Amino acid sequence: MTDSASTDGLVLVSHGDRGVIELPDGRRVDGRFRRSVGRPFCGDRVRLERADGQSYVVTEIHPRRNVFARADKRRRKQVIAANLDQGLIVIAPAPAPSIDLVERYLVAIHGLGIQPVIVVNKAELLDHAAIEDGPLAHLDDYRELGYAVVATSCKGPPGIDELRPVL
């Protein structure tokens, strides 16, 4: 690629006016975000030009299919990621998730038109957890509604093997 050539990339990390961008050949490079272009978010497809031998400058943010956002402490929109295909809702028996956590995330994910997946981490604790109410008591209900529910554990069985095909 020559200094004047431009290429497209995928934003993997975005912090302030800098980030990490994956190029079409799989290389990951440092990138700067121009104020005049706006701030890209993780998942954004961007156009970039080489700034020097090691870094690139984002010159355009391509249109977004969707944006996952939340409200910050001042109730302003804070974008988390863009152009999502699916959303993983990760819960665990301990600490116990809030009663409506899964439902709130399901609504947000459906609003983006993407596929939700419920991931139960620390699955080895399910046998010992007192599950009377909340999302863990309704895992079978979620399955009956057609949601993928995947059990994982970093401490042993079931491990993460069932999660790999989902990603």
Coordinates of C-alpha atoms in Angstrom, one line a residue:
M1 CA 0.0 0.0 0.0
T2 CA 1.4 3.4 -0.9
D3 CA 1.2 6.4 1.3
S4 CA -1.7 7.9 -0.7
A5 CA -3.6 4.6 -1.0
S6 CA -6.6 4.0 1.2
T7 CA -8.3 0.9 2.4
D8 CA -11.2 -0.3 4.5
G9 CA -10.8 -1.7 8.0
L10 CA -12.8 -2.9 11.0
V11 CA -12.4 -1.0 14.3
L12 CA -11.6 -3.5 17.1
V13 CA -10.7 -1.1 19.9
S14 CA -11.7 2.5 20.3
H15 CA -10.4 4.8 23.0
G16 CA -10.8 8.5 22.6
D17 CA -9.0 9.6 19.4
R18 CA -7.1 6.3 18.8
G19 CA -7.9 2.7 18.3
V20 CA -6.9 -0.7 16.8
I21 CA -8.1 -1.4 13.3
E22 CA -8.1 -4.8 11.5
L23 CA -7.1 -4.5 7.8
P24 CA -8.6 -6.8 5.1
D25 CA -5.5 -9.0 5.2
G26 CA -5.9 -9.6 9.0
R27 CA -3.2 -7.3 10.2
R28 CA -4.0 -5.1 13.1
V29 CA -2.8 -1.5 13.0
D30 CA -2.9 1.6 15.2
G31 CA -5.3 4.2 14.0
R32 CA -6.1 7.9 14.8
F33 CA -9.6 9.3 14.5
R34 CA -10.0 12.8 13.1
R35 CA -12.4 15.0 14.8
S36 CA -13.9 16.1 11.5
V37 CA -14.8 12.4 10.8
G38 CA -16.3 11.6 14.1
R39 CA -15.6 8.9 16.6
P40 CA -15.8 5.3 15.3
F41 CA -16.9 2.6 17.7
C42 CA -15.9 -1.1 18.0
G43 CA -17.5 -2.9 15.0
D44 CA -17.5 0.1 12.7
R45 CA -16.3 -0.3 9.2
V46 CA -14.0 2.6 8.3
R47 CA -11.9 4.0 5.4
L48 CA -8.4 4.8 6.3
E49 CA -5.1 6.1 4.9
R50 CA -1.6 5.5 6.0
A51 CA -0.3 8.3 8.2
D52 CA 3.3 7.0 8.6
G53 CA 5.0 3.7 8.5
Q54 CA 3.1 2.2 11.4
S55 CA -0.2 4.1 11.9
Y56 CA -3.3 5.0 9.9
V57 CA -5.8 7.8 10.0
V58 CA -9.6 7.2 9.7
T59 CA -11.0 9.3 6.9
E60 CA -14.6 8.0 6.8
I61 CA -17.0 5.9 8.9
H62 CA -19.2 3.7 6.7
P63 CA -22.9 3.7 7.5
R64 CA -23.9 1.6 10.5
R65 CA -26.4 -1.2 10.5
N66 CA -27.1 -0.8 14.2
V67 CA -25.7 0.7 17.4
F68 CA -25.7 -0.9 20.9
A69 CA -25.8 1.9 23.4
R70 CA -26.6 2.6 27.1
A71 CA -27.2 5.7 29.2
D72 CA -24.2 7.0 31.1
K73 CA -24.4 8.5 34.6
R74 CA -25.8 11.7 33.2
R75 CA -28.4 9.8 31.1
R76 CA -26.6 10.6 27.8
K77 CA -26.3 8.0 25.1
Q78 CA -23.0 6.0 25.3
V79 CA -22.4 3.8 22.3
I80 CA -20.8 0.5 23.2
A81 CA -20.5 -1.2 19.8
A82 CA -21.8 -1.0 16.2
N83 CA -22.8 -3.3 13.4
L84 CA -23.5 -6.3 15.6
D85 CA -24.7 -9.7 14.3
Q86 CA -25.6 -11.2 17.7
G87 CA -25.5 -10.3 21.4
L88 CA -24.4 -12.6 24.1
I89 CA -26.1 -12.1 27.5
V90 CA -23.8 -13.5 30.1
I91 CA -25.2 -14.4 33.5
A92 CA -23.9 -16.6 36.4
P93 CA -25.3 -18.2 39.5
A94 CA -23.0 -16.2 41.7
P95 CA -23.2 -13.3 42.1
A96 CA -26.9 -13.7 41.3
P97 CA -28.1 -11.5 38.4
S98 CA -31.0 -9.1 38.9
I99 CA -34.4 -10.5 38.2
D100 CA -35.1 -8.5 35.0
L101 CA -31.6 -8.4 33.6
V102 CA -32.1 -11.0 30.9
E103 CA -35.4 -9.5 29.8
R104 CA -33.9 -6.0 29.6
Y105 CA -31.1 -7.2 27.4
L106 CA -33.4 -9.3 25.2
V107 CA -35.5 -6.2 24.5
A108 CA -32.4 -4.2 23.7
I109 CA -31.0 -6.9 21.4
H110 CA -34.3 -7.5 19.6
G111 CA -34.6 -3.8 19.1
L112 CA -31.3 -4.0 17.0
G113 CA -32.6 -6.8 14.9
I114 CA -29.8 -9.2 16.0
Q115 CA -29.7 -12.7 17.4
P116 CA -29.5 -13.0 21.2
V117 CA -27.6 -15.9 22.9
I118 CA -27.9 -16.5 26.7
V119 CA -24.6 -17.7 28.2
V120 CA -24.6 -19.2 31.7
N121 CA -21.1 -18.9 33.0
K122 CA -19.9 -20.6 36.2
A123 CA -22.3 -23.5 35.2
E124 CA -20.6 -25.7 37.8
L125 CA -22.3 -23.6 40.5
L126 CA -25.9 -24.2 39.1
D127 CA -26.3 -27.4 41.2
H128 CA -25.4 -25.5 44.4
A129 CA -27.1 -22.2 43.8
A130 CA -30.5 -21.5 45.4
I131 CA -32.4 -20.7 42.2
E132 CA -35.9 -19.7 43.2
D133 CA -36.5 -16.6 41.1
G134 CA -34.8 -14.6 38.4
P135 CA -33.3 -15.5 35.1
L136 CA -31.6 -18.7 36.2
A137 CA -35.0 -20.1 37.3
H138 CA -36.3 -19.6 33.7
L139 CA -33.6 -21.1 31.6
D140 CA -35.9 -23.8 30.3
D141 CA -38.5 -21.1 29.5
Y142 CA -36.0 -19.2 27.4
R143 CA -35.1 -22.5 25.5
E144 CA -38.8 -23.2 24.9
L145 CA -39.1 -19.7 23.4
G146 CA -36.3 -20.6 21.0
Y147 CA -33.4 -18.8 22.5
A148 CA -30.0 -20.4 22.4
V149 CA -28.8 -21.1 26.0
V150 CA -25.2 -22.1 26.4
A151 CA -23.6 -23.3 29.6
T152 CA -19.9 -22.5 30.1
S153 CA -17.3 -22.7 32.9
C154 CA -13.7 -21.6 33.1
K155 CA -13.1 -24.0 36.1
G156 CA -13.9 -27.3 34.4
P157 CA -16.8 -29.0 32.6
P158 CA -18.7 -28.0 30.6
G159 CA -15.8 -25.6 29.6
I160 CA -16.3 -23.3 26.6
D161 CA -16.5 -25.9 23.7
E162 CA -20.3 -25.3 23.3
L163 CA -19.7 -21.6 22.9
R164 CA -17.3 -21.9 20.0
P165 CA -19.9 -22.8 17.3
V166 CA -22.1 -19.8 18.4
L167 CA -19.3 -17.3 17.9

